[in-house]
PDB file of C-alpha atoms in Angstrom:
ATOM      1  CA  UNK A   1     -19.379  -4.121  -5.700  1.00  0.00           C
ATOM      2  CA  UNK A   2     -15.358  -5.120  -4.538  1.00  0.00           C
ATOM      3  CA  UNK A   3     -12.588  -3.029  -6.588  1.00  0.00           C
ATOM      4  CA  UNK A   4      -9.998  -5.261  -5.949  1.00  0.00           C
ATOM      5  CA  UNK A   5     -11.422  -8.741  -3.998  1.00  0.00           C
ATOM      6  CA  UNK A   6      -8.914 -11.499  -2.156  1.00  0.00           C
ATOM      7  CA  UNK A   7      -9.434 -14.424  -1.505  1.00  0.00           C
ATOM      8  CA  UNK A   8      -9.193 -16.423   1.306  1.00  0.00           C
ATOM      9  CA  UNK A   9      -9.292 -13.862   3.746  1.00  0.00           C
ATOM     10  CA  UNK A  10      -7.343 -15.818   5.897  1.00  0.00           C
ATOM     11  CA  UNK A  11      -5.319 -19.016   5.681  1.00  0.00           C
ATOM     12  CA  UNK A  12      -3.960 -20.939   7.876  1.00  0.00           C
ATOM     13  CA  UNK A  13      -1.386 -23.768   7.167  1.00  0.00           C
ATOM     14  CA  UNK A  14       1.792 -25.694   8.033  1.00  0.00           C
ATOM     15  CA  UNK A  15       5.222 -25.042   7.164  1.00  0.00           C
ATOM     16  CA  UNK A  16       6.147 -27.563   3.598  1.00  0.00           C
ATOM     17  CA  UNK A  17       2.452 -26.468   2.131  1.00  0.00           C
ATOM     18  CA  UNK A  18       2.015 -25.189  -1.197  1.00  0.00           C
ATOM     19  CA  UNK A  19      -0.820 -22.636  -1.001  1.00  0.00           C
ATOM     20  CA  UNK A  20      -2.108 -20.008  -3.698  1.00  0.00           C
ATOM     21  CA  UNK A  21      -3.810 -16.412  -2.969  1.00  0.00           C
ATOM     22  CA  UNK A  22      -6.136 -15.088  -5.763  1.00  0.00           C
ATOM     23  CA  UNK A  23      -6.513 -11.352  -6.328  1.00  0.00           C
ATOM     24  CA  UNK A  24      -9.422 -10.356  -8.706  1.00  0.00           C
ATOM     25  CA  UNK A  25      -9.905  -6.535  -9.880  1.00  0.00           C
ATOM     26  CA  UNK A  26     -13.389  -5.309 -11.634  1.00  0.00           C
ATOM     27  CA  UNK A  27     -11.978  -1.521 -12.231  1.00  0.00           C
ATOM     28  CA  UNK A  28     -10.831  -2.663 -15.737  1.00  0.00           C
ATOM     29  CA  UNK A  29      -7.390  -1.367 -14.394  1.00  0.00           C
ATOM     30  CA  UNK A  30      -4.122  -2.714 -16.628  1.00  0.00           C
ATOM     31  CA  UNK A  31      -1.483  -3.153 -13.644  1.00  0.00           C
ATOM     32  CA  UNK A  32      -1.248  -5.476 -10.425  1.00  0.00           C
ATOM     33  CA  UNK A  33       0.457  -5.444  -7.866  1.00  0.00           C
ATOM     34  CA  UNK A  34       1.511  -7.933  -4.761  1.00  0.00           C
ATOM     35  CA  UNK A  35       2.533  -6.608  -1.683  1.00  0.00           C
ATOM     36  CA  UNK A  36       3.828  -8.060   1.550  1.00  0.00           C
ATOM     37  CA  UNK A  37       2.901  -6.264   4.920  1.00  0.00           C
ATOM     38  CA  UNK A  38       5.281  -7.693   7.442  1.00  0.00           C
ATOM     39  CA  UNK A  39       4.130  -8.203  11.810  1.00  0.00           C
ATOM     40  CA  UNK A  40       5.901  -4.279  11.772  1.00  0.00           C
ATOM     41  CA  UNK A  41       3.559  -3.404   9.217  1.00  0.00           C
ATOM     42  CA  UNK A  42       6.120  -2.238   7.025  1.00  0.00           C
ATOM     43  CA  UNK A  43       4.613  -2.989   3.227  1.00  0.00           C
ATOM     44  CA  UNK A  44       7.001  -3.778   0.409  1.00  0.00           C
ATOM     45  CA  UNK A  45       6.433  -4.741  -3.346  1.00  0.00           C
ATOM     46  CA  UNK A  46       6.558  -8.397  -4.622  1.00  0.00           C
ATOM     47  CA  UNK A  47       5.480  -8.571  -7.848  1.00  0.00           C
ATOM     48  CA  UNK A  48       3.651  -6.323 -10.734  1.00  0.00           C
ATOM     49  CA  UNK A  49       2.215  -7.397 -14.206  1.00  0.00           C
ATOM     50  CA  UNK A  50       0.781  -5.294 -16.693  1.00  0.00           C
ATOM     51  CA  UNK A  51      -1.927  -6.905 -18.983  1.00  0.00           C
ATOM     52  CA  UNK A  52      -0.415 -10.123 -18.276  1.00  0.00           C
ATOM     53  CA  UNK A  53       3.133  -9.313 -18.494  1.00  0.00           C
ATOM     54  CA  UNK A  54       5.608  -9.525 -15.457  1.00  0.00           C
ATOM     55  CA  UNK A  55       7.242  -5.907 -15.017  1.00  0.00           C
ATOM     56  CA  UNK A  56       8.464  -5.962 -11.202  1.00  0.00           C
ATOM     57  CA  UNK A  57       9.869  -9.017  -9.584  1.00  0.00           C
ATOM     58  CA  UNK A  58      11.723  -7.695  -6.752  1.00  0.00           C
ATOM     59  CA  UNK A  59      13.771  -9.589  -4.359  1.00  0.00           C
ATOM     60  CA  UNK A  60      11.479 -12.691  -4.075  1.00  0.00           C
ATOM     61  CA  UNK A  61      12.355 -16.189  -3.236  1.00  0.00           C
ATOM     62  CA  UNK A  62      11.755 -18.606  -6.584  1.00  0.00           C
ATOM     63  CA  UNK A  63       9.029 -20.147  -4.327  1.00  0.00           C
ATOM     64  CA  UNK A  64       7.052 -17.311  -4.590  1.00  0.00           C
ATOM     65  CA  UNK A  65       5.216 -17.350  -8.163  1.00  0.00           C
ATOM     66  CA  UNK A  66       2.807 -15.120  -9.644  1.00  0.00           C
ATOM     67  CA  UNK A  67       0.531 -16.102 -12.594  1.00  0.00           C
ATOM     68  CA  UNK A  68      -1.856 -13.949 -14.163  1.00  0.00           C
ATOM     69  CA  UNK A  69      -4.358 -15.729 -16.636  1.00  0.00           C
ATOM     70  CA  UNK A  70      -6.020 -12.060 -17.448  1.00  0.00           C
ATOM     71  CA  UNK A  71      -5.521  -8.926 -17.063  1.00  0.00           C
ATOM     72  CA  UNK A  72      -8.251  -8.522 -14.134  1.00  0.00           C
ATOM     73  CA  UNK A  73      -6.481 -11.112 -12.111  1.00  0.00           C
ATOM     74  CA  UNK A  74      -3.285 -11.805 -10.694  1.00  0.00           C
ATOM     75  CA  UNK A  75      -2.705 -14.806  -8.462  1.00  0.00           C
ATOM     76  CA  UNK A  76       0.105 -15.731  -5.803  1.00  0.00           C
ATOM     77  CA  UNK A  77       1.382 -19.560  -5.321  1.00  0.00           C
ATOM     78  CA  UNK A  78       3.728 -20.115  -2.777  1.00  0.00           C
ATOM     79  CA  UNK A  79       5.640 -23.506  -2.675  1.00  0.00           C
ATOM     80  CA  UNK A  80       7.236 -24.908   0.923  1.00  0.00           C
ATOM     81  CA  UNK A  81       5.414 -22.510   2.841  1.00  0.00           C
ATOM     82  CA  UNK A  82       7.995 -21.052   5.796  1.00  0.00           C
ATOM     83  CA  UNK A  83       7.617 -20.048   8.945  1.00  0.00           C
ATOM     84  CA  UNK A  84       8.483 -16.295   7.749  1.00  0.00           C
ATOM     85  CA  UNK A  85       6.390 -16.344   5.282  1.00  0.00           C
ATOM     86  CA  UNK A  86       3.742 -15.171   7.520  1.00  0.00           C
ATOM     87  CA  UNK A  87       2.197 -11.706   6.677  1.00  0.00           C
ATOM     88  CA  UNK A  88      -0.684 -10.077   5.008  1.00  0.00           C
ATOM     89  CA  UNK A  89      -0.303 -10.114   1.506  1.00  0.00           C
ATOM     90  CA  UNK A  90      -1.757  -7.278  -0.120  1.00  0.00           C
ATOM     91  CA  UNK A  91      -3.624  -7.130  -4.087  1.00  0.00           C
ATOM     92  CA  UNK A  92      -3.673  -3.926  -5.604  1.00  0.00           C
ATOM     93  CA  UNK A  93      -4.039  -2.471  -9.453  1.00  0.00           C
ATOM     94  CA  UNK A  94      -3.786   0.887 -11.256  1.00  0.00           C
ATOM     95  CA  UNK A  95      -4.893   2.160 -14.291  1.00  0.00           C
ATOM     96  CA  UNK A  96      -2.108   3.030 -17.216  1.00  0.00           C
ATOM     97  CA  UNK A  97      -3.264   6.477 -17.134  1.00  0.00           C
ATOM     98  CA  UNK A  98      -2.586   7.407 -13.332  1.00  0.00           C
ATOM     99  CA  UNK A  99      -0.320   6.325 -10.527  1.00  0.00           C
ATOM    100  CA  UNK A 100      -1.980   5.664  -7.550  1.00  0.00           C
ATOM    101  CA  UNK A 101      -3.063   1.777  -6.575  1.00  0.00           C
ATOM    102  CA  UNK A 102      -6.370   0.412  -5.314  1.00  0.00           C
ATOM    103  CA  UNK A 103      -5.793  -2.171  -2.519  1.00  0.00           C
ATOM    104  CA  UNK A 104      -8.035  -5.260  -2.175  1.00  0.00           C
ATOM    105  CA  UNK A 105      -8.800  -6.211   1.717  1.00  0.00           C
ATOM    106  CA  UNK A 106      -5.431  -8.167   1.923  1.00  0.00           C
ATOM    107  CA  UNK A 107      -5.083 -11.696   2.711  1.00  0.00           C
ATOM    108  CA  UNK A 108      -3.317 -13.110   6.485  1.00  0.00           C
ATOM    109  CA  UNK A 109      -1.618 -15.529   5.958  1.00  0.00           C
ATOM    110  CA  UNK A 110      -0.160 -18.034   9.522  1.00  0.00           C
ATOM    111  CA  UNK A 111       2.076 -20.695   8.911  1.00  0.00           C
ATOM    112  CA  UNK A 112       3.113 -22.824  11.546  1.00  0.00           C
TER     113      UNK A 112
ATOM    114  CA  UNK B   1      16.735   5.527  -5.513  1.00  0.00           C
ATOM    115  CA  UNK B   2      13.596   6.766  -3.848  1.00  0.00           C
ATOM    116  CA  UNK B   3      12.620   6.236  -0.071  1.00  0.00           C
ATOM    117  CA  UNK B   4       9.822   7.569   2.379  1.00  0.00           C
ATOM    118  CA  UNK B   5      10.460   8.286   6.396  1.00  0.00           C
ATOM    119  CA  UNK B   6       7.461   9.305   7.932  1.00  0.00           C
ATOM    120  CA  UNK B   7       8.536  10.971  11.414  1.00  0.00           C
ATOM    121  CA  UNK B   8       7.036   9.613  14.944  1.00  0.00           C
ATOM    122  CA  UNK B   9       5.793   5.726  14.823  1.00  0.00           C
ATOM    123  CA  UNK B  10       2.749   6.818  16.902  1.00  0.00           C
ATOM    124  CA  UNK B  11       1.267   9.929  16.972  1.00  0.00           C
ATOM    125  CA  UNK B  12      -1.357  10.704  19.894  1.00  0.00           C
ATOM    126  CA  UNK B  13      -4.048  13.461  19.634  1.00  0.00           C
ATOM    127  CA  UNK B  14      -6.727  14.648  21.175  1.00  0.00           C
ATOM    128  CA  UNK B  15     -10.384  14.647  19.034  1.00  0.00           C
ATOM    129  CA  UNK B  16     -10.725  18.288  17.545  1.00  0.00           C
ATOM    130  CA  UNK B  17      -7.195  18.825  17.840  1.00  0.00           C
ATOM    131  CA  UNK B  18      -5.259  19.463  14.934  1.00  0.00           C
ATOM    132  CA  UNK B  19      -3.508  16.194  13.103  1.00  0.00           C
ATOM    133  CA  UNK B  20      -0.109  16.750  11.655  1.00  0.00           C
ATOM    134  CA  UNK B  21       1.652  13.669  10.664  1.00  0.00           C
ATOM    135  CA  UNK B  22       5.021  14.161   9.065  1.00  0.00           C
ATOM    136  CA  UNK B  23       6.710  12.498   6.064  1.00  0.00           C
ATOM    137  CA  UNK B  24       9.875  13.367   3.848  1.00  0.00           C
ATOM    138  CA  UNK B  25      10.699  11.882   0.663  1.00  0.00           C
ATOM    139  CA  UNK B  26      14.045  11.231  -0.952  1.00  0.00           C
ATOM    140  CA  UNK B  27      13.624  10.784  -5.080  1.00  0.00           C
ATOM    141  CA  UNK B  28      16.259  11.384  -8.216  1.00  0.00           C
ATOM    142  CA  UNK B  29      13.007  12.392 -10.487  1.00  0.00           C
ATOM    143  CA  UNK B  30      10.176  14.396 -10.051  1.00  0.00           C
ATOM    144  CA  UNK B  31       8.115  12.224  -7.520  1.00  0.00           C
ATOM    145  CA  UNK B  32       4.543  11.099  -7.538  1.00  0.00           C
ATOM    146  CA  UNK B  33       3.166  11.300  -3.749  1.00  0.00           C
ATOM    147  CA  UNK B  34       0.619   9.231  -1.883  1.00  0.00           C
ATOM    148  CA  UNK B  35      -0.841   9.222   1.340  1.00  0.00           C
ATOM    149  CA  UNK B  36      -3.065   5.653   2.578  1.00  0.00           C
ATOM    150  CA  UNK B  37      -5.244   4.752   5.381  1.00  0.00           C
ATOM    151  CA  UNK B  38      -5.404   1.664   6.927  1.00  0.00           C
ATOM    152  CA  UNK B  39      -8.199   0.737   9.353  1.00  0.00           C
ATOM    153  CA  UNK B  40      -7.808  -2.459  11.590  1.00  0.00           C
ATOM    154  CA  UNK B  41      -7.829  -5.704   9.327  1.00  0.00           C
ATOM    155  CA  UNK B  42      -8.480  -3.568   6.100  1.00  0.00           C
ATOM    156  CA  UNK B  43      -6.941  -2.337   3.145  1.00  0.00           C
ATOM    157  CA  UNK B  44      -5.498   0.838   2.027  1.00  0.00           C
ATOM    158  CA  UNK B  45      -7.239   3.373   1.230  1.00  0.00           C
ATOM    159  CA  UNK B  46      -6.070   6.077  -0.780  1.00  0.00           C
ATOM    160  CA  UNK B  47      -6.582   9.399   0.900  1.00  0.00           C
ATOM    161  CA  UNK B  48      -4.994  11.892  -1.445  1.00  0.00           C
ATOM    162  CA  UNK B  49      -1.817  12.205  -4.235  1.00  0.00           C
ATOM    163  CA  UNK B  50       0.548  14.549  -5.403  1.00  0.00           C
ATOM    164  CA  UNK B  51       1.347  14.577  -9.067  1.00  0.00           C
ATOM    165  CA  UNK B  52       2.766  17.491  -9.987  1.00  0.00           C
ATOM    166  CA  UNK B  53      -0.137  19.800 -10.178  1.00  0.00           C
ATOM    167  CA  UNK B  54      -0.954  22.310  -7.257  1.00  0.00           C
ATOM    168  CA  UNK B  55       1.125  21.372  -4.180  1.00  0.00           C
ATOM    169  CA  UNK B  56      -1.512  21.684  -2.143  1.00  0.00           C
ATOM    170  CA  UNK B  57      -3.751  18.918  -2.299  1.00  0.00           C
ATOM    171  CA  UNK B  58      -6.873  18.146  -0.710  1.00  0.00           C
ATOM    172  CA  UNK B  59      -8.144  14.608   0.141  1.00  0.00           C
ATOM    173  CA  UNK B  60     -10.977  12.501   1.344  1.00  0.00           C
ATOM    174  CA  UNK B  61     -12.461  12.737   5.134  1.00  0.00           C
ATOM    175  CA  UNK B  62     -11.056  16.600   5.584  1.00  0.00           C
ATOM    176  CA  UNK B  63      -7.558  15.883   5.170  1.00  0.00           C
ATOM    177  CA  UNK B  64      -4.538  18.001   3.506  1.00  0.00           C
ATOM    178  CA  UNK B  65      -1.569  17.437   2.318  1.00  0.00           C
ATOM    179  CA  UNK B  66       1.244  20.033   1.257  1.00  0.00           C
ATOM    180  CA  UNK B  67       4.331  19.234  -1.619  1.00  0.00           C
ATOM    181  CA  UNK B  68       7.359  21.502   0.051  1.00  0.00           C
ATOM    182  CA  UNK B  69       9.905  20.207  -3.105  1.00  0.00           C
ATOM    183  CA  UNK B  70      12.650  22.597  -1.127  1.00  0.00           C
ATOM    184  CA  UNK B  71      12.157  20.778   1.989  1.00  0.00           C
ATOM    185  CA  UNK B  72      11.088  16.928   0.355  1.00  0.00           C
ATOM    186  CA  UNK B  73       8.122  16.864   2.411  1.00  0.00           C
ATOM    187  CA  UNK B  74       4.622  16.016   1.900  1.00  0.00           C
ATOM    188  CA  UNK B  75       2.908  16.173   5.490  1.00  0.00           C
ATOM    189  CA  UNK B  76      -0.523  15.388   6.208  1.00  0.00           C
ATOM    190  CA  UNK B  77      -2.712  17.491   8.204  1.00  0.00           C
ATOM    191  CA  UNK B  78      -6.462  17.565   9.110  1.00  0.00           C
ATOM    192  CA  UNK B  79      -7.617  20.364  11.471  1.00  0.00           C
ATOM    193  CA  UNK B  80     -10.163  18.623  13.879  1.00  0.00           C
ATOM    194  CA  UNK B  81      -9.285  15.194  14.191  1.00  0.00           C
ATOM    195  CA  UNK B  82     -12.654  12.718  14.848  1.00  0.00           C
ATOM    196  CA  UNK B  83     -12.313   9.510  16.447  1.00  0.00           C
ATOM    197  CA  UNK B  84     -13.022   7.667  13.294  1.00  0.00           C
ATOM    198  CA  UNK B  85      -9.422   9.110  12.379  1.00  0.00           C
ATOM    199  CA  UNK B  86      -7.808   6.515  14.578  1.00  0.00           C
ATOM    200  CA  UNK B  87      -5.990   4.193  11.751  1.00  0.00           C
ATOM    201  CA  UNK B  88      -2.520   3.509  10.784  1.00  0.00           C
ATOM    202  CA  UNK B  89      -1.247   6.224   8.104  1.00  0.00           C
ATOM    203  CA  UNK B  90       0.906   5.142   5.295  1.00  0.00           C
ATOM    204  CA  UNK B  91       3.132   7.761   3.011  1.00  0.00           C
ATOM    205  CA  UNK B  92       4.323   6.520  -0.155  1.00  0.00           C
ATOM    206  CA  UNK B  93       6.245   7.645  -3.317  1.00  0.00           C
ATOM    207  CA  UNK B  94       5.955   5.955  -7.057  1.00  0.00           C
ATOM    208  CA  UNK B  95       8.329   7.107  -9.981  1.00  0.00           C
ATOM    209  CA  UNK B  96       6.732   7.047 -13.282  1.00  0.00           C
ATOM    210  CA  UNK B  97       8.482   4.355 -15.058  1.00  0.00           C
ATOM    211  CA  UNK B  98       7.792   1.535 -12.586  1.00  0.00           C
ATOM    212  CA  UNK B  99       4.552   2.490 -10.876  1.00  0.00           C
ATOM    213  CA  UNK B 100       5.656   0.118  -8.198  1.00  0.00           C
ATOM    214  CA  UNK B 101       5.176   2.402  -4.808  1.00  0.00           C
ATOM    215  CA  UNK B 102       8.114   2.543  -2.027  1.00  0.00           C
ATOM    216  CA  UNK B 103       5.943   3.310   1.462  1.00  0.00           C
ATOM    217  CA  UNK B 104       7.136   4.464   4.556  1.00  0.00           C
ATOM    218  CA  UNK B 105       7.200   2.564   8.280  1.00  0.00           C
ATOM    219  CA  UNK B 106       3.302   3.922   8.981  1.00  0.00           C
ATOM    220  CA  UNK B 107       2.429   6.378  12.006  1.00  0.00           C
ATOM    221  CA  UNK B 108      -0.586   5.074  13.916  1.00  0.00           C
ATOM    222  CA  UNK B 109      -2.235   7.831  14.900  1.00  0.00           C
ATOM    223  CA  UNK B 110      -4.763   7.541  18.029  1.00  0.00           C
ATOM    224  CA  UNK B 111      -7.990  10.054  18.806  1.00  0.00           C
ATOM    225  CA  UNK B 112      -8.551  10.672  22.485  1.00  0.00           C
ATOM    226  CA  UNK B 113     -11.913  11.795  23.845  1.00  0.00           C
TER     227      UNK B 113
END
């Protein structure tokens, strides 16, 4: 049974696509997370929600938009897809109670 | 603010050799401490965390990890390192009142036989 499950593993598209990443979590955790693990590796936060609420929206550009339509998941739609857009983009949760975050398998997502 | 440096991008080792892989930690407020693993085209893995219980703090797959507040370091440490080891090893700090976690740059650490 998958913690936190992605999907599409991968995704490949052009640049001026709209594309959306879901992120599903059956740990019945309260908080999600999207993160962004650049071609250095170096992961950084996007977005969090806790039981549906936005609570982190770092630096993002607009056309990044998260939507969560329950608690256990947390989706990513990106508008006018760019060439630097491309990364893995990480799921994760946490329960309320406790601070450390459960990663799902991550997403790679090539635009060209 | 908070921030992570882990020290040394790459760390080499040979198997059964002792693993040390080094991280400091720069936070305002008592921190909450994380180490990950990341295998090839995986996920993270949590390994172990620090939150303010015993400093030292014992993990999954043999690894360690000690809370030095007077130095702001949290290294990790296994003493016989197994091929299997070979990953990329994330450090990462969270503050209570966001949960969001701030890692550092990863040190890839590679096994040789």
């Amino acid at each position: 049974d998958t913690a936190v499950s992605q999907t599409p593993k991968y995704l490949v598209t052009q640049m001026g696509n709209d594309k959306s990443i879901k992120c599903e979590q059956n740990l019945g955790h309260d908080t999600m997370y999207w993160y962004k693990q650049d071609s250095k590796k170096f992961l950084k936060i996007m977005f969090s929600y806790n039981n549906k609420e936005l609570i982190i929206n770092e630096t993002v550009p607009n056309r990044f938009s998260p939507k969560s339509p329950d608690k256990a998941h947390l989706n990513l739609h990106i508008n006018s897809l760019e060439l630097g857009d491309s990364a893995v983009y990480f799921c994760a949760s946490s329960p309320n109670d406790a601070y450390e975050q459960y990663f799902g398998p991550g997403t790679r997502l090539t635009v060209t | 603010a908070q921030s992570v440096t882990q020290l040394g991008s790459h760390v080499s080792v040979s198997e059964g050799a002792l693993v040390l892989l080094r991280c400091n930690y720069s936070s305002s407020v008592p921190p909450y401490l994380f180490w990950y693993v990341q295998y090839p085209n995986q996920g993270l893995q949590l390994l172990l965390k620090y939150t303010s219980a015993a400093t030292l703090v014992k993990g999954i797959n043999g690894f360690e990890a000690e809370f030095k507040k007077s130095e702001t370091s949290f290294h990790l440490t296994k003493p016989s390192a197994h091929m299997s080891d070979a990953a990329e090893y994330f450090c990462a700090v969270s503050s209570s009142n966001t949960g969001k976690l701030i890692f550092g740059q990863g040190t890839t650490l590679q096994v040789k036989p």
